[in-house]
Amino acid sequence: MTSTDATPVELTATDLTVTYPSKSGQVNVLDKLTFEVPAGEIVSIVGPSGAGKTSLLRCLSGLMLPSAGRVEIDHLEIKEPPAGLGIVFQDYGRSLFPWMDVRSNVELPLRSMGISRNERMGLVSSSLAEVGLESFEALYPWQLSGGMQQRVAIARALACRPKVLMMDEPFASVDAQTRFDLEDLVLKVHSTHGMTVIVVTHDIDESIYLAQRVVVLGGKPSTVREVIRVGLDFPREQISTRGNPEFGNLRAQLFSALRR
Amino acid sequence: MIRISARIANSLWLPALLMLLWLVVSAHSSSIYFPPLTNILSQFRKDWIFANIGKDVVPSVRNLLLGFILASISGVVLGLVIGLLPTLGKAVSPVIHFLRAIPPPILLPLAAVLLGLGTSMKVVMIAFGGVWPTLISTIDATLSVDPVVLDTARAYHIPLWTRLRRIVLPQASPRIAAGLRTSLQLCIFMVVVSEMFASKGGLGFFVLDAEQTFAIKQLWSGILMLGLLGIVANSAFSFFESRILRWYFMSQNK
């Protein structure tokens, strides 16, 4: 952790329930989810498509209120996006603003944080350098590849020096090679800044590779099937970590938890 | 240079051909209603270089600009407010649809009673006739701002004013521009109509006066001038649109 980094926060979900109205009455998507995300850990939440993962992340980030239950950050219930939140959405094409260049996209959240212009410039440059895009400041998002756009979204989150970084299927729309690079980028960013990280994904391997703890969602409505500790050492490396027999065991354990 | 002339040639060959056709077909016309094009063109030169410019073209252009600016500002501002407050939108929607269903020329006598016969009445009527496409497309565009964009703005605590100015307005701008373009057409229409009603100058007055004094060549030359004015107004609009929405057009055709 560097001196400018914010203290990471602990997050807890208690009996988190989400129901949506539909033609045939209420549809229950998430049913009494209870789990915790310890301060400074990377936790992934894995579940099949339609498991309500995006609803869960919207609740955890305070963008949406759960129908029942609550989300707490450091024991304070959150009802709106908390200060010190960094967020990366799946659809970079929609969450980056095409009318602003890369620099302005990264800078925009900082403008309302009461930081001086010089300091903002410094944060933008260092965040872009961290994701390897220092020479792309003046380009527009649509002039970049998907993977690079997602890097801009990560830089935007980093520039705010977040206490918690939340990512909703962040690498679902990029090719496999780019995906590995971005996974390693997330691990690097975490080891540099030490913030709490929550990654939502449908990819079992990704959930293990990135995390210290995996929350497995399953069923209709979704419940927490299991919370699995991942004991694999850091720093992780795509080939050796994935080749570790422990990785295989975890994958089997996760797979059977999802299937159950 | 060659590419630019090629582009001009590409978009102008048909108008040029039609003019030529008109020139040839009308050359020996003896009909008083369809004088030879050469006669119309020499009348055009007499009328517009530069005799009646100050009396007829300047007021029309000025009213068009003022009316269109008034329509644009009120359409965009009202549209944003209505679009951001859906409850207000539900209440206002029937009123909007009632008002826009009234053909604006029919309101000219009422406007004359309320505002007199001067420029302000014309400008207000031009804006009233032209505002609807801008208002409606701004409301629609504001209502349909991408939820991911709004989530991003909320998660990063972007304050309301910044959100409006730097996120909602730019995202809505391509559709607002489409509305503005239609508004411009309606404003030109209203310029002419407003000058045909109790007026002493302007292109609408010029054409109506020519008809009433049976000056057929002037009638044609006035119509040509109006067509030219329309082309100039549209080109100016496209010029500004392509600059302001450069990001949009470039991101669409990459």
XYZ file of C-alpha atoms in Angstrom:
514
model
C 0.000 0.000 0.000
C 1.194 3.505 -0.763
C 0.602 6.395 1.611
C -2.166 7.975 -0.458
C -4.285 4.833 -0.489
C -7.497 4.784 1.511
C -7.969 2.225 4.270
C -9.801 -0.759 2.835
C -13.287 -1.485 4.127
C -15.114 -4.580 5.251
C -18.404 -5.390 3.594
C -21.182 -7.613 4.858
C -24.431 -8.748 3.292
C -27.079 -9.977 5.682
C -30.241 -11.781 4.517
C -29.988 -9.851 1.269
C -33.136 -10.487 -0.753
C -34.171 -9.054 -4.097
C -37.576 -9.530 -5.667
C -38.851 -8.015 -8.884
C -42.491 -7.479 -9.783
C -43.633 -9.505 -12.801
C -46.894 -10.437 -14.499
C -47.317 -13.474 -12.255
C -46.637 -11.640 -9.003
C -43.259 -11.172 -7.351
C -40.222 -13.019 -8.709
C -37.592 -13.771 -6.125
C -34.089 -13.414 -7.604
C -31.826 -13.408 -4.556
C -32.934 -15.153 -1.374
C -31.405 -14.236 1.992
C -27.774 -14.012 0.953
C -25.428 -13.696 3.888
C -21.673 -13.435 3.440
C -18.811 -11.170 4.295
C -15.983 -9.562 2.414
C -13.062 -8.950 4.792
C -11.211 -5.661 4.489
C -8.463 -5.724 1.878
C -9.411 -9.132 0.425
C -10.309 -10.023 -3.123
C -13.591 -11.872 -3.129
C -15.224 -13.219 -6.235
C -18.885 -13.990 -6.576
C -19.552 -16.747 -9.082
C -22.848 -17.981 -10.411
C -24.556 -18.976 -13.658
C -26.172 -16.415 -15.970
C -29.498 -15.296 -14.610
C -28.416 -15.884 -11.020
C -28.974 -12.228 -10.201
C -25.275 -11.374 -10.031
C -25.753 -7.891 -11.423
C -28.611 -7.207 -8.982
C -26.336 -8.367 -6.178
C -23.533 -6.040 -7.228
C -25.974 -3.150 -7.579
C -27.094 -3.811 -3.990
C -23.531 -4.120 -2.709
C -22.593 -0.832 -4.367
C -25.656 0.986 -3.049
C -27.020 1.619 -6.554
C -30.106 -0.390 -5.655
C -31.863 -1.055 -2.366
C -32.493 -4.729 -1.573
C -36.118 -5.770 -1.059
C -35.102 -7.123 2.332
C -31.915 -7.555 4.313
C -29.023 -5.125 4.298
C -25.526 -4.337 3.164
C -23.059 -2.832 5.599
C -19.700 -1.243 5.029
C -17.639 -1.170 8.220
C -20.879 -1.887 10.142
C -22.775 1.054 8.643
C -25.767 0.194 6.497
C -25.497 1.659 3.005
C -28.479 3.097 1.162
C -26.640 4.823 -1.683
C -23.222 4.469 -3.319
C -20.658 4.963 -0.534
C -17.732 7.346 -0.699
C -14.567 5.574 -1.820
C -16.298 3.255 -4.274
C -14.592 2.336 -7.531
C -16.772 0.492 -10.000
C -16.177 -1.244 -13.336
C -19.131 -2.424 -15.393
C -19.186 -5.216 -17.935
C -20.181 -2.955 -20.750
C -17.291 -0.522 -21.120
C -18.883 0.773 -24.317
C -21.709 2.164 -22.227
C -19.981 3.177 -19.008
C -17.221 5.207 -20.656
C -18.403 8.445 -22.224
C -17.714 8.567 -25.972
C -17.860 12.382 -26.065
C -14.868 12.715 -23.724
C -11.295 11.714 -24.369
C -9.604 9.158 -22.138
C -8.159 11.802 -19.816
C -11.523 13.519 -19.239
C -13.240 10.182 -18.666
C -10.788 9.331 -15.906
C -10.850 12.839 -14.484
C -14.608 13.381 -14.322
C -15.252 11.648 -10.943
C -12.354 13.577 -9.400
C -13.850 16.937 -10.322
C -16.532 16.635 -7.670
C -14.115 15.442 -4.972
C -12.685 18.854 -4.156
C -9.138 18.115 -5.309
C -6.955 20.731 -6.945
C -6.416 20.666 -10.679
C -2.753 19.771 -10.315
C -3.504 16.890 -8.033
C -6.213 15.675 -10.420
C -3.785 15.725 -13.323
C -1.322 13.728 -11.220
C -3.916 11.124 -10.250
C -5.126 10.751 -13.837
C -1.605 10.317 -15.196
C -0.511 7.853 -12.540
C -3.704 5.793 -12.893
C -3.373 5.654 -16.663
C 0.287 4.677 -16.284
C -0.712 1.897 -13.887
C -3.004 0.332 -16.493
C -0.425 0.877 -19.249
C -2.258 3.619 -21.129
C -0.100 6.654 -20.386
C 0.247 7.575 -24.042
C -3.454 7.266 -24.865
C -4.807 10.209 -22.856
C -5.891 12.237 -25.838
C -7.702 9.438 -27.653
C -11.420 8.754 -27.414
C -12.674 5.472 -25.941
C -14.059 4.308 -29.287
C -10.601 4.604 -30.802
C -9.383 1.878 -28.414
C -9.850 -1.902 -28.364
C -12.264 -3.476 -25.871
C -9.484 -4.514 -23.531
C -7.989 -1.032 -23.566
C -11.381 0.522 -22.894
C -11.775 -1.711 -19.864
C -8.330 -0.538 -18.722
C -9.593 3.038 -18.928
C -12.554 2.057 -16.751
C -10.135 0.504 -14.244
C -7.951 3.640 -14.330
C -11.041 5.763 -13.674
C -11.807 3.640 -10.610
C -8.184 3.767 -9.406
C -7.919 7.537 -9.776
C -10.501 7.893 -6.979
C -8.216 5.903 -4.641
C -11.111 3.588 -3.785
C -11.582 1.783 -0.483
C -13.488 -0.869 -2.340
C -13.341 -1.783 -6.027
C -16.376 -3.564 -7.469
C -16.376 -5.189 -10.872
C -19.396 -6.651 -12.629
C -18.325 -9.325 -15.156
C -15.494 -6.979 -16.108
C -13.831 -9.211 -18.682
C -16.813 -11.003 -20.181
C -16.641 -9.036 -23.442
C -12.937 -9.344 -24.285
C -10.932 -12.118 -25.931
C -9.165 -14.811 -23.889
C -5.644 -13.407 -24.087
C -6.792 -9.907 -23.113
C -8.797 -11.458 -20.325
C -5.682 -13.053 -18.793
C -3.813 -9.740 -19.019
C -6.645 -7.888 -17.335
C -6.914 -10.496 -14.564
C -3.220 -10.004 -13.835
C -3.757 -6.242 -13.915
C -6.434 -6.547 -11.209
C -4.098 -8.654 -9.067
C -1.298 -6.117 -9.532
C -3.565 -3.202 -8.659
C -4.747 -5.023 -5.545
C -1.242 -5.788 -4.370
C -0.210 -2.152 -4.972
C -3.146 -0.461 -3.258
C -4.571 -3.099 -0.946
C -8.202 -2.072 -1.389
C -11.082 -4.490 -0.928
C -12.041 -5.989 -4.301
C -15.289 -7.683 -5.281
C -15.446 -9.347 -8.692
C -18.648 -10.805 -10.057
C -18.098 -13.454 -12.735
C -19.667 -16.516 -14.321
C -16.241 -18.025 -14.993
C -15.215 -20.606 -12.392
C -11.490 -20.486 -13.245
C -11.447 -16.712 -13.126
C -13.204 -16.667 -9.755
C -10.464 -18.923 -8.305
C -7.533 -17.265 -10.027
C -8.419 -13.776 -8.812
C -9.743 -14.358 -5.336
C -8.887 -15.242 -1.781
C -12.477 -16.267 -1.225
C -15.222 -17.346 -3.624
C -18.921 -16.908 -2.893
C -20.841 -19.489 -4.930
C -24.392 -18.603 -5.919
C -26.883 -21.136 -7.231
C -30.509 -22.191 -7.411
C -33.740 -20.400 -8.237
C -33.899 -18.055 -6.416
C -30.164 -17.754 -5.857
C -28.797 -18.570 -2.452
C -25.217 -18.740 -1.213
C -24.271 -22.369 -1.926
C -20.879 -22.229 -0.380
C -18.059 -19.847 0.493
C -14.733 -21.364 -0.516
C -11.348 -20.170 0.757
C -8.671 -20.060 -1.922
C -5.295 -20.774 -0.352
C -3.210 -20.337 -3.522
C -0.111 -18.191 -3.036
C 0.391 -14.658 -4.326
C 1.733 -13.458 -6.650
C -0.249 -15.650 -8.961
C 0.786 -16.497 -12.451
C -1.473 -17.675 -15.258
C 0.422 -20.872 -16.085
C 1.809 -22.104 -12.788
C -1.195 -21.084 -10.643
C -3.677 -22.688 -13.003
C -1.422 -25.748 -13.216
C -1.300 -26.156 -9.442
C -3.155 -29.346 -8.318
C -4.842 -27.237 -5.625
C -6.376 -25.135 -8.423
C -7.870 -28.309 -9.893
C -9.299 -29.367 -6.534
C -10.892 -25.949 -6.001
C -12.364 -26.035 -9.480
C -13.921 -29.440 -8.796
C -15.257 -28.257 -5.457
C -16.755 -25.113 -7.019
C -18.211 -27.020 -9.938
C -20.001 -29.484 -7.691
C -21.258 -26.632 -5.501
C -22.719 -24.955 -8.600
C -24.226 -28.219 -9.857
C -25.786 -29.228 -6.569
C -8.506 19.575 -54.096
C -9.468 17.009 -56.716
C -11.373 15.020 -54.095
C -13.307 18.080 -52.960
C -14.315 18.975 -56.521
C -15.257 15.335 -57.086
C -17.494 15.479 -54.029
C -19.126 18.703 -55.176
C -19.624 17.212 -58.642
C -21.153 14.097 -57.061
C -23.774 16.006 -55.117
C -24.494 18.754 -57.636
C -24.816 17.039 -61.006
C -28.557 16.392 -60.671
C -29.526 19.947 -59.586
C -27.365 21.274 -62.416
C -29.007 18.923 -64.900
C -32.498 19.946 -63.738
C -31.635 23.632 -64.072
C -30.349 22.962 -67.567
C -33.519 21.059 -68.403
C -35.616 23.959 -67.077
C -33.510 26.376 -69.115
C -33.990 24.409 -72.354
C -37.649 23.536 -71.928
C -38.652 27.073 -70.897
C -36.461 28.814 -73.465
C -39.265 29.654 -75.921
C -42.120 29.581 -73.417
C -44.799 32.155 -74.099
C -46.911 31.178 -71.075
C -47.209 34.106 -68.677
C -47.153 31.692 -65.755
C -43.998 29.909 -66.866
C -41.636 32.548 -68.223
C -38.282 31.451 -69.678
C -35.709 30.716 -66.983
C -33.365 33.344 -68.461
C -36.013 35.999 -67.790
C -36.506 34.735 -64.227
C -32.764 34.817 -63.642
C -32.384 38.360 -64.899
C -35.331 39.348 -62.692
C -33.548 37.545 -59.846
C -30.475 39.636 -60.456
C -32.539 42.833 -60.510
C -34.360 41.896 -57.304
C -31.561 40.482 -55.231
C -28.215 41.943 -56.335
C -28.706 43.875 -54.163
C -31.836 45.980 -54.439
C -34.277 44.316 -52.066
C -31.801 42.530 -49.828
C -32.161 45.050 -47.005
C -35.942 45.301 -47.229
C -36.870 41.655 -47.749
C -33.992 39.244 -47.088
C -32.462 40.803 -43.993
C -35.709 40.835 -41.949
C -36.475 37.236 -42.978
C -33.029 35.991 -42.037
C -33.039 37.937 -38.772
C -36.492 36.604 -37.807
C -35.427 33.086 -38.744
C -32.318 33.285 -36.573
C -34.116 34.792 -33.586
C -37.080 32.434 -33.871
C -34.913 29.359 -34.312
C -32.676 30.297 -31.369
C -35.736 30.880 -29.185
C -37.228 27.546 -30.311
C -33.935 25.700 -29.724
C -33.284 27.058 -26.256
C -36.827 26.654 -24.993
C -37.179 23.214 -26.610
C -33.960 21.858 -25.139
C -34.386 23.384 -21.666
C -38.042 22.387 -21.322
C -37.297 18.975 -22.835
C -34.525 18.287 -20.324
C -36.663 19.363 -17.375
C -39.658 17.320 -18.527
C -37.463 14.335 -19.377
C -35.811 14.365 -15.975
C -39.108 14.643 -14.080
C -41.287 11.819 -15.429
C -44.231 12.777 -13.176
C -44.233 16.269 -14.650
C -43.863 14.663 -18.084
C -47.066 12.663 -17.653
C -48.992 15.801 -16.734
C -47.484 17.970 -19.466
C -47.681 15.443 -22.297
C -51.381 15.989 -23.217
C -50.831 19.760 -23.171
C -47.884 19.425 -25.556
C -49.836 17.205 -27.907
C -52.792 19.607 -27.885
C -50.621 22.652 -28.618
C -48.606 21.019 -31.361
C -51.794 19.795 -33.030
C -52.867 23.403 -33.654
C -51.611 24.516 -37.081
C -49.552 27.558 -36.042
C -50.689 29.886 -38.889
C -54.169 29.846 -37.375
C -52.737 31.488 -34.253
C -51.313 34.471 -36.167
C -54.407 36.682 -35.698
C -54.436 35.945 -31.973
C -50.697 36.622 -31.725
C -51.212 39.924 -33.588
C -53.880 40.956 -31.082
C -51.664 40.039 -28.129
C -48.236 41.118 -29.399
C -48.941 43.578 -32.195
C -47.656 43.288 -35.748
C -43.967 43.837 -35.058
C -40.911 41.630 -35.029
C -41.566 40.191 -31.573
C -44.883 38.708 -32.689
C -43.221 37.125 -35.734
C -40.319 35.741 -33.715
C -42.635 34.267 -31.098
C -44.805 32.653 -33.779
C -41.752 31.253 -35.607
C -40.500 29.747 -32.352
C -43.949 28.419 -31.473
C -44.297 26.778 -34.871
C -40.812 25.284 -34.775
C -40.271 24.222 -31.189
C -42.140 20.878 -31.175
C -39.691 18.481 -32.839
C -36.869 19.770 -30.623
C -38.980 19.576 -27.477
C -40.240 16.072 -28.189
C -36.892 14.622 -29.249
C -35.194 16.190 -26.215
C -37.794 14.636 -23.896
C -37.381 11.218 -25.557
C -33.599 11.404 -25.555
C -33.500 12.440 -21.895
C -35.906 9.686 -20.870
C -33.857 7.054 -22.669
C -30.419 7.937 -21.302
C -28.586 4.631 -20.815
C -29.095 3.212 -17.269
C -25.423 2.105 -17.187
C -24.429 5.717 -17.782
C -26.688 6.855 -14.940
C -25.319 4.119 -12.646
C -21.789 5.259 -13.455
C -22.686 8.860 -12.635
C -24.336 7.870 -9.344
C -21.554 5.499 -8.263
C -19.003 8.277 -8.769
C -21.148 10.922 -7.046
C -21.207 13.229 -10.042
C -23.255 16.256 -8.895
C -26.545 17.040 -10.621
C -25.380 20.049 -12.625
C -22.265 18.259 -13.946
C -24.358 15.187 -14.652
C -26.750 17.269 -16.742
C -24.161 19.287 -18.588
C -21.450 16.686 -19.141
C -23.389 13.411 -19.274
C -27.130 13.695 -19.981
C -26.920 16.542 -22.496
C -24.058 15.073 -24.573
C -25.664 11.651 -24.619
C -28.966 13.145 -25.736
C -27.323 15.497 -28.238
C -27.456 13.365 -31.419
C -31.223 12.988 -31.064
C -31.654 16.615 -30.042
C -29.795 17.584 -33.232
C -32.211 15.507 -35.312
C -35.087 17.389 -33.652
C -33.400 20.744 -34.242
C -33.023 20.000 -37.942
C -36.767 19.424 -38.298
C -37.436 22.509 -36.159
C -35.318 24.559 -38.552
C -37.525 23.521 -41.484
C -40.652 24.472 -39.571
C -39.128 27.810 -38.564
C -38.398 28.646 -42.221
C -41.983 27.763 -43.027
C -43.220 30.017 -40.228
C -40.969 32.895 -41.345
C -42.721 32.959 -44.711
C -46.199 32.476 -43.283
C -45.717 35.212 -40.687
C -44.640 37.631 -43.441
C -47.709 36.889 -45.527
C -49.898 38.203 -42.719
C -50.150 41.976 -42.284
C -46.519 42.600 -43.145
C -44.550 45.244 -45.042
C -41.354 43.360 -45.809
C -39.670 39.993 -45.891
C -39.588 37.234 -48.480
C -43.083 36.022 -47.656
C -44.397 39.533 -48.238
C -42.367 39.845 -51.450
C -43.836 36.668 -52.954
C -47.392 37.475 -51.852
C -47.055 41.031 -53.199
C -45.732 39.733 -56.521
C -48.696 37.403 -56.829
C -51.191 40.170 -56.006
C -49.645 42.578 -58.502
C -49.435 39.785 -61.090
C -45.640 40.152 -61.281
C -45.017 36.536 -62.269
C -41.272 36.899 -62.785
C -40.887 38.411 -59.290
C -42.982 35.568 -57.935
C -40.533 33.048 -59.382
C -37.490 35.021 -58.315
C -38.856 35.210 -54.747
C -39.419 31.467 -54.707
C -35.866 30.853 -55.955
C -34.513 33.154 -53.224
C -36.467 31.228 -50.572
C -35.094 27.933 -51.864
C -31.574 29.329 -51.684
C -32.175 30.600 -48.161
C -33.331 27.120 -47.147
C -30.218 25.511 -48.608
C -27.938 28.008 -46.869
C -29.723 27.518 -43.520
C -29.463 23.736 -43.807
C -25.812 23.801 -44.809
C -25.016 26.088 -41.894
C -26.840 23.676 -39.601
C -24.897 20.682 -40.959
C -21.647 22.609 -40.579
C -22.186 23.217 -36.869
C -23.676 19.767 -36.295
C -20.690 17.965 -37.811
C -18.348 19.951 -35.584
C -20.248 19.717 -32.324
C -21.131 16.033 -32.801
C -17.790 15.047 -34.291
C -17.326 12.385 -31.587
C -20.697 10.889 -32.487
C -20.206 10.649 -36.229
C -16.675 9.339 -35.829
C -17.660 6.728 -33.257
C -20.465 5.595 -35.568
C -18.313 5.093 -38.681
C -15.147 3.712 -37.256
